[in-house]
Amino acid sequence: MAAKNQQTQKPNKRKQFSSTKTDKDGSKSKKPKLLSSTPSSTNPSNKLLKKPFNSSKPKREHPTHSKFKKSESGNDNKELTKRERRIQAKELAEARKKKRKPHYTLEQELASLWEKMRRRNIAKEDRSKLITEALQKMKGKIPEIAGSHVSSRVLQTCVKYCSQIERDAVFSELQPHLLTLSCNAYAVHLVKKMFDAASKKQLAGVISSLRGHVASLLRHMVGSVVIEHAYQLGNATQKQELLMELYSTELHLFKDLASIKESRLIDIILKLDLQKSSVLRHMSSVIQPILEKGIVDHSMIHRILIEYLDIADKSSAADIIQQLSGPLLVRMIHTRDGSKIGMLCVKHGSAKERKKIIKGMKGHISKIAHDQCGCMVLVGIVSMVDDTKLITKIIIRELQTTLKELALDKSARRLLLQLLHPNYSRYLNTDGLASLNLTVPSLSSKNESEIKSKKLSRDEESSKEAAKSDIPEENLDEESTKEVATTDSDTEATESGKSDIPEENLNSAEGGKKDPSLRRRELLVNSGLAENLIDVCIENAEELLTSNFGKEVIFEVAKGGSDGILHPTLDEKLKNLHEAIAELAAKPKSDESEEEHVLENFHSSRTIRKLILDCPAFASSLWKKSLEGKCQLWARGHSSKVVSAFWESSDSKVRKVAKEELQPLVDDGTLKIPETKQSANEN
């Protein structure tokens, strides 16, 4: 019972012990309920009770400690209003910023000036006064404050609108600190602005000052932006000067060697007699950190990679292709050289790497297709990759939702035209066709076969010479092999050592093994793309015919594609398309109408003319619905091209249908036919 009473009384004693607090002057103050405690220095019995409980706790502080004073200040805060507390907190924050930032007051003054000078409706004179005032305040401190997110914006506005003298003064003050500022996240925008506003002499000075730091800046996420901007603004000589540093140690150290005219790396190696293995090692040490960090957006890096792949051995080239195969490649194909790298990765990559490339494009297909350079990578994929199911699932399915936009776009239509009429010089320019045939020399199976054939032919010649001059064949064989090794720079032996790249990657076949016509049919017809494309052409026939770019798509579709790939599967759909075009042509001619008739429009009249000459089925449909008995009306202007096409057609049935009505027009000179075409038809 005694023990039980002690347990029940213990909390009461502790509560009594912590119920009041005695200050220095003996006055008692209350604390919040959760922390209520009363130091009982007056009661000695409480001290005796406290000993067993506080044996492991630190020594109790004196009532004059700062934490007891906090409660007093807390009582003072309660007396302040919310507004006063807010002002007090703001003043405290301002004081802290002044201690932390040495130019805080100056930045505040510049920010107020910036708010005025950046307005659109401000007068030029007022803006120039504000800019002069701001630059006067910043004089001598520009490099120090350029890294601030506030003052860097003020400086950008000043550089944009200030006079040339003021701009030169800012440039001269910033120039010694350009390398430091180039790596600052805020100052980099000011540096780019200065490059844009720099004179030719100033830009040349900046580019020469970057010498020796190109590789280190390219490895920096922010600094790489500055190097790329300088590369884009420079002329051909300045661009070459920036690139030379990345090729070899000799070119990095000796400026005189970098002033040669040759632009291709392989020509530079031959001209300066550099060691190829040394160049490869140096370039690899530059490229690898950049790829590991994922800094692959810049055209300068794309140029280095193209040159590297041109001289790399099998294992090195395969290693680069393996690293780039995937989502990383999507960020590269917006430039001309980046597009070439994408084509090389598709051509020489293994089936697994091609799959990674295509999957990495998921969700970006439409954007890539509309890009001038990126669309060529998609053209390469549909021309080389054999996995048509994967292409249909990721590429074709995403394109089917925007077929109209693709057909009307200058770049995106190339993908559709490549499927309808592959490798046609009218739709793909010389560079486009060349990029489809581009190869990495060390990975090209064609190159290896050429080397072997050269060696065999030389062996045959040497054996014949040996028979004539009685020289041992062994000696001649050795000499011939030496000649092959020296004359062909691409046949140099790779360095000894094992590579981590599997043999499948090293010996990957160029392009695909599947029959191109079968691949086309699977992608165009079996996937349902052609059917949807015909429906789009029927719905938007007039818009496509009168468009500069869409006319080629509707022409190839209405014709049935190259080699008649859409026949006979989609004959019914094609017939509906022919009728839709004929209905447009059958509309009455009206001078009051604002819209131009399809037979009088420049683009549509030429497209319909080509269809008449190349597609007899369309010609007969158009004659019956639109032109029979109306040739006199359409025998002048752009529409005369359409009418004369019936006379010039190589199909005898088409000529026979129209001859009776056209003969009088030809005889009286209303319809003018070239003499060569007229004599050919008569024969």
XYZ file of C-alpha atoms in Angstrom:
683
model
C 0.000 0.000 0.000
C 2.870 2.350 0.845
C 4.458 1.730 -2.561
C 1.141 2.345 -4.243
C 0.709 5.655 -2.414
C 4.215 6.718 -3.460
C 3.385 6.087 -7.162
C 0.218 8.105 -6.970
C 1.887 10.975 -5.127
C 4.955 11.229 -7.385
C 3.308 13.080 -10.288
C 1.718 15.554 -7.878
C 5.103 16.356 -6.370
C 6.683 16.832 -9.808
C 3.789 19.048 -10.854
C 4.193 21.078 -7.716
C 7.913 21.323 -8.401
C 7.351 22.758 -11.891
C 4.317 24.909 -11.295
C 5.995 28.306 -10.743
C 9.040 30.242 -11.886
C 10.968 32.774 -9.822
C 12.870 35.566 -11.536
C 15.740 37.583 -10.117
C 13.407 40.098 -8.570
C 11.218 37.381 -7.060
C 8.277 37.930 -9.393
C 6.496 34.946 -10.898
C 5.786 34.568 -14.640
C 3.654 31.990 -16.376
C 4.749 29.859 -19.339
C 2.660 27.954 -21.910
C 0.896 24.931 -20.458
C 2.979 22.302 -22.268
C 6.240 23.821 -21.017
C 4.972 25.054 -17.624
C 7.675 24.710 -15.010
C 8.413 26.453 -11.715
C 11.974 26.455 -10.506
C 11.623 26.154 -6.748
C 14.863 27.481 -5.420
C 13.106 28.603 -2.230
C 11.787 25.196 -1.208
C 14.600 22.887 0.022
C 12.382 19.801 0.102
C 11.924 20.074 -3.658
C 15.694 20.050 -4.160
C 15.842 16.754 -2.280
C 13.102 15.329 -4.478
C 14.787 16.520 -7.646
C 18.098 14.676 -7.131
C 17.023 11.146 -8.196
C 15.238 12.447 -11.306
C 18.003 14.773 -12.587
C 20.974 12.523 -11.985
C 21.579 12.001 -15.743
C 20.436 15.461 -16.976
C 22.650 18.545 -17.607
C 22.935 21.297 -15.027
C 19.924 23.618 -14.851
C 20.490 27.102 -16.297
C 20.265 30.260 -14.254
C 17.009 32.220 -14.665
C 19.012 35.045 -16.292
C 19.792 32.754 -19.304
C 18.845 33.964 -22.802
C 16.035 31.423 -23.189
C 14.194 32.986 -20.252
C 14.643 36.419 -21.817
C 13.063 35.068 -25.012
C 9.787 34.693 -23.226
C 9.926 38.368 -22.311
C 10.538 39.356 -25.927
C 7.702 37.045 -26.880
C 5.397 39.089 -24.693
C 6.632 42.249 -26.489
C 5.883 40.666 -29.927
C 2.340 39.956 -28.826
C 1.868 43.663 -28.284
C 2.936 44.423 -31.955
C 0.372 44.341 -34.749
C 0.685 41.986 -37.720
C 1.784 44.826 -39.993
C 4.487 45.933 -37.556
C 5.790 42.368 -37.208
C 5.905 42.053 -41.000
C 7.855 45.314 -41.336
C 10.225 44.203 -38.592
C 10.862 40.851 -40.376
C 11.434 42.649 -43.670
C 13.963 45.009 -42.109
C 15.772 42.064 -40.570
C 15.921 40.288 -43.959
C 17.235 43.463 -45.614
C 19.956 43.778 -42.989
C 21.035 40.179 -43.565
C 21.177 40.676 -47.362
C 23.314 43.803 -46.950
C 25.808 41.826 -44.876
C 25.827 38.913 -47.356
C 25.910 40.938 -50.616
C 28.423 43.780 -50.849
C 26.584 45.442 -53.803
C 23.050 44.932 -52.514
C 22.163 48.647 -52.367
C 23.510 49.185 -55.901
C 21.446 46.249 -57.209
C 18.292 47.721 -55.690
C 18.957 51.050 -57.394
C 19.664 49.316 -60.728
C 16.472 47.236 -60.440
C 14.354 50.390 -60.071
C 16.063 51.927 -63.123
C 15.605 48.693 -65.090
C 11.858 48.668 -64.462
C 11.677 52.062 -66.184
C 14.108 51.485 -69.081
C 12.667 48.156 -70.234
C 9.167 49.514 -70.879
C 7.992 49.471 -74.480
C 6.223 52.815 -74.429
C 9.218 54.806 -73.158
C 10.832 57.470 -75.373
C 14.322 56.797 -76.763
C 15.797 59.887 -75.119
C 14.436 58.941 -71.687
C 15.695 55.386 -72.073
C 19.182 56.543 -73.097
C 19.342 58.815 -70.009
C 18.365 55.915 -67.730
C 20.933 53.631 -69.406
C 23.696 56.244 -69.033
C 22.802 56.672 -65.360
C 22.819 52.891 -64.789
C 26.170 52.423 -66.554
C 27.648 55.313 -64.552
C 26.615 53.610 -61.309
C 28.080 50.266 -62.477
C 31.369 51.684 -63.794
C 34.323 49.729 -62.431
C 32.076 47.112 -60.805
C 30.629 45.406 -63.899
C 32.639 42.126 -63.646
C 31.699 41.831 -59.944
C 27.960 42.336 -60.357
C 27.546 40.609 -63.784
C 26.983 37.244 -62.059
C 23.934 38.483 -60.146
C 20.515 37.515 -61.501
C 19.314 41.147 -61.145
C 22.285 43.146 -62.437
C 22.970 40.718 -65.322
C 19.490 41.501 -66.674
C 20.115 45.240 -66.261
C 23.397 44.914 -68.165
C 21.722 42.952 -70.982
C 19.166 45.737 -71.459
C 21.906 48.365 -71.345
C 23.998 46.535 -73.964
C 20.941 46.155 -76.195
C 19.915 49.851 -76.207
C 23.096 51.805 -75.358
C 25.314 53.688 -77.815
C 28.340 52.051 -79.484
C 30.801 54.002 -77.294
C 29.072 52.816 -74.112
C 28.926 49.266 -75.477
C 32.666 49.295 -76.219
C 33.359 50.515 -72.677
C 31.343 47.623 -71.205
C 33.072 45.168 -73.554
C 36.577 46.377 -72.597
C 35.694 46.058 -68.904
C 34.290 42.540 -69.321
C 36.863 41.088 -71.739
C 39.546 40.133 -69.153
C 36.902 38.229 -67.165
C 35.109 36.458 -70.052
C 36.294 32.947 -69.120
C 35.063 33.309 -65.537
C 31.746 34.838 -66.589
C 31.230 32.149 -69.262
C 30.770 29.539 -66.527
C 28.232 31.591 -64.531
C 24.567 30.650 -65.004
C 23.403 34.310 -65.121
C 26.425 36.040 -66.666
C 26.444 33.650 -69.648
C 23.438 35.489 -71.137
C 25.310 38.786 -70.927
C 28.373 37.222 -72.596
C 26.203 35.959 -75.477
C 24.659 39.420 -75.810
C 28.147 40.943 -75.995
C 29.155 38.463 -78.723
C 26.084 39.416 -80.764
C 26.864 43.133 -80.448
C 30.637 42.775 -80.967
C 32.394 44.133 -84.057
C 34.447 41.825 -86.303
C 37.654 42.912 -84.598
C 36.227 42.363 -81.108
C 34.832 38.932 -82.054
C 38.199 37.873 -83.475
C 39.846 38.949 -80.204
C 37.311 36.982 -78.153
C 37.755 33.806 -80.218
C 41.552 34.036 -79.962
C 41.243 34.541 -76.176
C 39.236 31.291 -75.967
C 42.193 29.375 -77.409
C 43.500 26.809 -74.955
C 40.186 26.645 -73.076
C 37.882 25.175 -75.726
C 37.966 21.585 -74.428
C 37.465 22.588 -70.782
C 34.554 24.909 -71.652
C 32.901 22.245 -73.820
C 32.883 19.939 -70.782
C 31.084 22.607 -68.730
C 27.269 22.668 -68.891
C 27.147 26.496 -69.015
C 30.516 27.196 -70.678
C 29.662 24.959 -73.640
C 26.856 27.394 -74.556
C 29.395 30.248 -74.915
C 31.761 28.176 -77.085
C 28.880 27.089 -79.319
C 27.675 30.701 -79.682
C 31.164 31.871 -80.655
C 31.411 28.952 -83.114
C 28.117 29.920 -84.767
C 29.093 33.595 -85.104
C 32.607 32.969 -86.411
C 33.619 32.678 -90.063
C 35.069 29.482 -91.573
C 38.648 30.285 -90.459
C 37.579 31.099 -86.896
C 35.474 27.944 -86.692
C 38.461 25.904 -87.844
C 40.644 27.633 -85.230
C 38.283 26.523 -82.458
C 38.081 22.948 -83.782
C 41.840 22.483 -84.291
C 42.494 22.507 -80.554
C 40.325 19.410 -80.155
C 42.098 17.329 -82.807
C 45.570 16.788 -81.330
C 48.034 17.936 -78.676
C 50.332 19.502 -81.286
C 47.541 21.659 -82.705
C 46.536 22.593 -79.163
C 50.033 23.808 -78.243
C 51.319 25.360 -81.465
C 49.139 28.072 -82.968
C 51.057 28.206 -86.265
C 50.111 24.620 -87.111
C 46.401 25.460 -86.811
C 46.539 28.035 -89.616
C 46.419 25.528 -92.510
C 43.674 25.648 -95.126
C 42.594 21.987 -94.962
C 39.270 21.546 -93.181
C 38.889 17.740 -93.018
C 40.775 15.984 -90.252
C 42.067 13.204 -92.502
C 43.624 15.849 -94.805
C 45.170 17.658 -91.811
C 46.788 14.410 -90.616
C 48.314 13.847 -94.061
C 49.403 17.471 -94.464
C 51.124 17.791 -91.064
C 52.229 14.143 -90.928
C 50.534 13.581 -87.549
C 50.331 10.168 -85.897
C 46.821 8.810 -86.312
C 46.946 6.857 -83.035
C 47.976 10.021 -81.124
C 45.130 12.013 -82.711
C 42.627 9.285 -81.792
C 43.813 9.197 -78.170
C 43.596 12.983 -77.819
C 40.136 13.168 -79.412
C 38.902 10.288 -77.272
C 40.054 12.105 -74.107
C 38.058 15.171 -75.262
C 34.920 13.356 -76.452
C 34.374 10.812 -73.651
C 33.797 13.301 -70.766
C 31.415 15.287 -72.981
C 29.337 12.194 -73.793
C 29.352 11.046 -70.157
C 27.925 14.407 -69.079
C 25.368 14.320 -71.921
C 26.414 17.677 -73.443
C 25.484 16.709 -77.008
C 23.224 19.538 -78.171
C 25.879 21.687 -79.854
C 26.831 21.587 -83.545
C 30.531 21.910 -82.669
C 30.434 18.567 -80.834
C 28.594 16.984 -83.775
C 31.379 18.138 -86.098
C 34.054 16.584 -83.861
C 32.161 13.278 -83.737
C 31.830 13.131 -87.537
C 35.578 13.712 -87.950
C 36.346 11.146 -85.240
C 34.194 8.450 -86.865
C 35.925 9.143 -90.183
C 39.340 8.080 -88.825
C 38.374 5.789 -85.911
C 39.179 2.077 -85.902
C 36.462 -0.562 -85.658
C 36.251 -0.869 -81.872
C 36.382 2.920 -81.238
C 33.703 3.663 -83.847
C 31.458 0.884 -82.532
C 31.933 2.179 -78.971
C 30.792 5.707 -79.965
C 27.768 4.333 -81.843
C 26.820 2.227 -78.817
C 27.053 5.259 -76.500
C 24.921 7.438 -78.776
C 22.256 4.843 -79.553
C 19.276 5.826 -77.440
C 17.528 8.974 -76.174
C 20.843 10.887 -76.381
C 20.669 10.799 -80.191
C 17.324 12.649 -80.247
C 19.087 15.761 -78.909
C 21.661 15.686 -81.734
C 19.693 15.270 -84.949
C 18.583 18.922 -85.245
C 21.858 19.913 -86.947
C 23.298 18.876 -90.292
C 26.222 16.925 -88.800
C 24.020 15.563 -86.019
C 21.620 14.194 -88.622
C 24.536 12.430 -90.339
C 25.587 10.888 -87.022
C 22.013 9.668 -86.538
C 22.066 8.052 -89.997
C 25.404 6.367 -89.254
C 24.100 5.009 -85.935
C 21.047 3.574 -87.707
C 23.140 2.118 -90.537
C 25.955 0.546 -88.489
C 24.162 -0.119 -85.215
C 23.093 -3.623 -84.213
C 19.420 -4.635 -84.024
C 19.445 -3.918 -80.283
C 20.922 -0.431 -80.777
C 18.431 0.406 -83.542
C 15.642 -0.599 -81.200
C 17.019 1.777 -78.537
C 17.216 4.622 -81.067
C 13.602 4.166 -82.213
C 12.287 3.787 -78.655
C 14.217 6.918 -77.634
C 12.251 8.887 -80.244
C 8.889 7.907 -78.773
C 6.785 11.005 -78.166
C 9.041 13.203 -80.325
C 8.313 11.734 -83.781
C 6.146 14.609 -85.010
C 8.676 17.227 -83.898
C 11.557 15.300 -85.513
C 9.588 14.874 -88.763
C 9.015 18.642 -89.033
C 12.707 19.401 -88.470
C 14.759 20.041 -91.607
C 17.638 17.769 -90.510
C 15.796 15.403 -88.156
C 13.399 14.207 -90.853
C 16.335 12.622 -92.720
C 16.999 10.291 -89.770
C 13.382 9.061 -89.996
C 13.875 8.624 -93.758
C 16.966 6.522 -92.995
C 15.061 4.410 -90.444
C 12.223 3.504 -92.841
C 14.818 2.786 -95.556
C 17.159 0.546 -93.516
C 15.562 -0.962 -90.403
C 13.969 -4.387 -90.912
C 11.844 -4.403 -87.725
C 8.717 -3.019 -89.401
C 6.502 -3.939 -86.428
C 8.514 -1.686 -84.114
C 8.515 1.156 -86.681
C 4.752 0.805 -87.144
C 4.142 0.772 -83.393
C 6.268 3.834 -82.526
C 6.751 5.940 -85.680
C 3.829 5.241 -88.047
C 1.196 5.225 -85.296
C 2.305 8.672 -84.065
C 2.418 10.090 -87.596
C -1.088 8.932 -88.527
C -2.671 11.519 -86.218
C -1.064 14.440 -88.097
C -0.969 13.294 -91.735
C -2.387 16.539 -93.127
C 0.264 18.662 -91.362
C 2.975 16.268 -92.539
C 1.842 16.452 -96.167
C 1.804 20.269 -96.139
C 5.186 20.680 -94.423
C 8.362 21.181 -96.464
C 10.459 18.769 -94.369
C 7.915 16.301 -92.978
C 6.549 15.370 -96.427
C 9.917 13.779 -97.284
C 9.153 10.818 -95.023
C 5.844 10.138 -96.811
C 7.429 10.664 -100.233
C 10.282 8.274 -99.385
C 7.725 5.526 -98.771
C 5.699 6.411 -101.873
C 8.667 6.993 -104.216
C 12.005 6.054 -102.555
C 15.323 7.796 -103.305
C 13.832 10.138 -105.919
C 16.079 13.142 -106.657
C 13.040 15.402 -107.135
C 12.063 14.971 -103.461
C 15.470 14.418 -101.826
C 18.264 16.847 -102.673
C 21.859 15.831 -103.371
C 22.887 16.122 -99.711
C 19.928 14.019 -98.616
C 20.722 11.222 -101.059
C 24.426 11.401 -100.097
C 23.609 11.101 -96.384
C 21.647 7.895 -97.085
C 24.821 6.429 -98.600
C 27.122 7.748 -95.862
C 29.247 5.125 -94.037
C 31.890 4.826 -91.336
C 35.011 3.624 -93.246
C 36.179 1.201 -90.548
C 32.697 -0.379 -90.174
C 31.830 -0.472 -93.871
C 31.660 -3.998 -95.287
C 31.818 -2.463 -98.758
C 35.143 -0.824 -97.913
C 36.577 -4.136 -96.727
C 35.535 -5.930 -99.901
C 37.128 -3.173 -102.013
C 40.389 -3.531 -100.083
C 40.384 -7.289 -100.608
C 39.664 -6.934 -104.327
C 42.493 -4.361 -104.658
C 44.878 -6.710 -102.879
C 43.859 -9.666 -105.069
C 44.305 -7.670 -108.280
C 47.721 -6.455 -107.118
C 48.725 -10.017 -106.234
C 47.751 -11.174 -109.737
C 49.776 -8.359 -111.333
C 52.777 -9.093 -109.137
C 52.645 -12.799 -109.995
C 52.634 -11.939 -113.707
C 55.590 -9.587 -113.255
C 57.410 -12.268 -111.252
C 56.914 -14.754 -114.054
C 58.400 -12.306 -116.561
C 61.358 -11.031 -114.503
C 62.087 -14.239 -112.518
C 61.743 -12.384 -109.164
C 60.431 -14.525 -106.271
C 56.715 -14.038 -105.680
C 57.162 -13.781 -101.889
C 59.172 -10.553 -102.182
C 56.634 -8.988 -104.549
C 53.746 -9.965 -102.269
C 55.409 -8.165 -99.376
C 55.954 -5.038 -101.498
C 52.359 -5.031 -102.763
C 50.964 -5.326 -99.235
C 53.141 -2.383 -98.154
C 51.795 -0.276 -101.034
C 48.195 -1.053 -100.094
C 48.891 -0.060 -96.479
C 50.524 3.240 -97.454
C 48.161 4.368 -100.227
C 44.866 3.649 -98.492
C 44.759 5.538 -95.194
C 41.506 3.875 -94.147
C 43.076 0.418 -94.063
C 45.457 1.008 -91.166
C 45.490 -1.798 -88.636
C 43.732 -1.195 -85.341
C 45.667 -0.962 -82.123
C 46.173 -4.156 -80.155
C 43.910 -4.752 -77.189
C 40.491 -6.239 -76.473
C 37.341 -4.189 -76.799
C 34.276 -4.368 -74.583
C 32.029 -4.119 -77.659
C 30.500 -7.470 -78.706
C 31.381 -8.953 -82.095
C 27.765 -8.427 -83.249
C 28.355 -4.650 -83.107
C 31.767 -4.768 -84.753
C 30.521 -6.749 -87.742
C 27.039 -5.222 -88.112
C 25.605 -5.240 -91.610
C 24.952 -1.983 -93.467
C 21.280 -1.181 -93.782
C 18.754 -4.003 -93.632
C 18.656 -7.480 -95.067
C 14.952 -7.418 -95.938
C 13.839 -6.795 -99.520
C 13.214 -2.999 -99.839
C 9.905 -3.446 -101.699
C 8.631 -5.833 -99.000
C 9.692 -3.393 -96.264
C 7.884 -0.558 -98.065
C 4.699 -2.591 -98.421
C 4.691 -3.533 -94.746
C 5.209 0.068 -93.620
C 2.933 1.774 -96.133
C 0.107 -0.660 -96.956
C -0.017 -3.295 -94.200
C 0.291 -0.698 -91.419
C -2.793 1.192 -92.674
C -0.790 4.369 -93.353
C -1.641 4.467 -97.072
C -5.375 4.045 -96.451
C -5.425 6.906 -93.934
C -3.295 9.024 -96.257
C -5.764 8.549 -99.133
C -8.636 9.572 -96.825
C -6.730 12.739 -95.858
C -6.114 13.498 -99.551
C -9.821 13.077 -100.360
C -10.883 15.398 -97.502
C -8.252 18.064 -98.257
C -7.832 17.628 -102.010
C -8.106 21.313 -102.918
C -5.723 22.483 -100.164
C -3.120 19.871 -101.090
C -3.357 20.518 -104.841
C -2.862 24.269 -104.458
C -0.023 23.892 -101.929
C 3.601 24.155 -103.003
C 4.553 21.081 -100.931
C 1.311 19.139 -100.565
C 0.867 18.812 -104.342
C 3.699 16.255 -104.544
C 2.151 14.041 -101.867
C -1.293 13.994 -103.475
C 0.287 13.367 -106.881
C 2.187 10.277 -105.661
C -0.859 8.968 -103.788
C -3.241 9.468 -106.749
C -0.709 7.822 -109.055
C -0.573 4.761 -106.785
C 3.029 5.215 -105.689
C 6.221 4.082 -107.360
C 5.968 0.579 -108.901
C 2.202 0.695 -108.278
C 2.644 -0.254 -104.621
C -0.907 0.853 -103.711
C -2.447 -1.327 -106.435
C -4.551 -3.476 -106.316
C -5.131 -3.343 -102.531
C -6.422 0.244 -102.489
C -7.921 0.585 -105.981
C -11.358 1.539 -104.662
C -9.935 4.252 -102.437
C -7.814 5.614 -105.291
C -10.884 5.733 -107.532
C -12.642 7.878 -104.897
C -9.639 10.205 -104.811
C -9.684 10.577 -108.619
C -13.367 11.454 -108.461
C -12.769 14.012 -105.682
C -10.147 15.807 -107.825
C -12.422 15.610 -110.900
C -15.289 17.188 -108.906
C -13.046 20.110 -107.980
C -12.099 20.568 -111.628
C -15.795 20.351 -112.645
C -16.705 23.477 -110.665
C -17.887 26.278 -112.998
C -15.443 29.029 -113.913
C -16.370 32.287 -112.191
C -14.653 35.674 -112.340
C -16.512 36.924 -109.245
C -15.254 34.153 -106.942
C -12.317 35.101 -104.704
C -10.965 31.540 -104.627
C -8.852 30.507 -107.572
C -10.111 27.545 -109.612
C -7.916 24.412 -109.415
C -7.417 24.432 -113.189
C -6.227 28.050 -113.107
C -3.965 27.788 -110.058
C -0.262 27.464 -110.890
C 0.490 24.491 -108.582
C -2.726 22.512 -109.021
C -2.796 22.893 -112.849
C 0.724 21.418 -113.134
C -0.115 18.576 -110.724
C -3.290 17.624 -112.602
C -1.351 17.774 -115.883
C 1.256 15.305 -114.520
C -1.508 12.991 -113.329
C -3.084 12.974 -116.809
C 0.262 12.058 -118.380
C 1.181 9.369 -115.803
C -2.192 7.923 -114.767
C -4.607 7.007 -117.616
C -7.334 5.961 -115.113
C -7.402 9.456 -113.644
C -7.307 11.047 -117.150
C -10.451 9.226 -118.291
C -12.273 10.083 -115.040
C -11.332 13.765 -115.323
C -12.383 13.972 -118.991
C -15.816 12.521 -118.391
C -16.625 14.611 -115.312
C -14.919 17.936 -115.983
C -13.545 18.649 -119.475
C -15.723 16.910 -122.032
C -17.381 19.650 -124.104
C -15.623 22.454 -122.126
C -12.140 22.471 -123.676
C -12.790 25.776 -125.473
C -13.386 27.421 -122.066
C -10.132 26.110 -120.530
C -7.838 26.437 -123.571
C -6.106 29.614 -122.314
C -3.987 30.464 -119.250
C -2.707 27.892 -116.759
C -5.663 25.592 -117.526
C -4.365 25.135 -121.082
C -1.586 22.975 -119.605
C -4.234 20.539 -118.372
C -6.098 20.438 -121.722
C -2.925 19.991 -123.787
C -1.889 17.044 -121.552
C -4.644 14.921 -123.165
C -3.148 15.607 -126.593
C 0.425 14.879 -125.369
C -0.427 11.711 -123.429
C 1.517 8.573 -124.333
C -1.620 6.459 -123.775
C -3.516 5.947 -127.044
C -6.925 5.604 -125.319
C -6.571 8.975 -123.589
C -5.595 10.685 -126.858
C -8.427 9.009 -128.731
C -11.033 10.227 -126.202
C -9.946 13.865 -126.485
C -8.735 14.074 -130.104
C -12.079 14.897 -131.703
C -12.647 17.940 -129.460
C -9.048 19.131 -129.315
C -8.206 18.904 -133.034
C -10.061 22.122 -134.013
C -8.414 24.021 -131.143
C -4.968 22.854 -132.253
C -5.662 23.702 -135.907
C -6.816 27.274 -135.249
C -3.919 27.892 -132.820
C -6.082 28.329 -129.727
C -4.339 25.403 -128.051
C -0.585 25.576 -128.521
C 1.232 22.234 -128.618
C 5.055 21.976 -128.908
C 6.098 20.719 -132.350
C 8.082 17.802 -130.924
C 5.063 16.522 -128.976
C 2.723 17.049 -131.926
C 4.938 15.140 -134.373
C 5.447 12.327 -131.871
C 1.696 11.886 -131.384
C 1.041 11.924 -135.114
C 3.613 9.145 -135.567
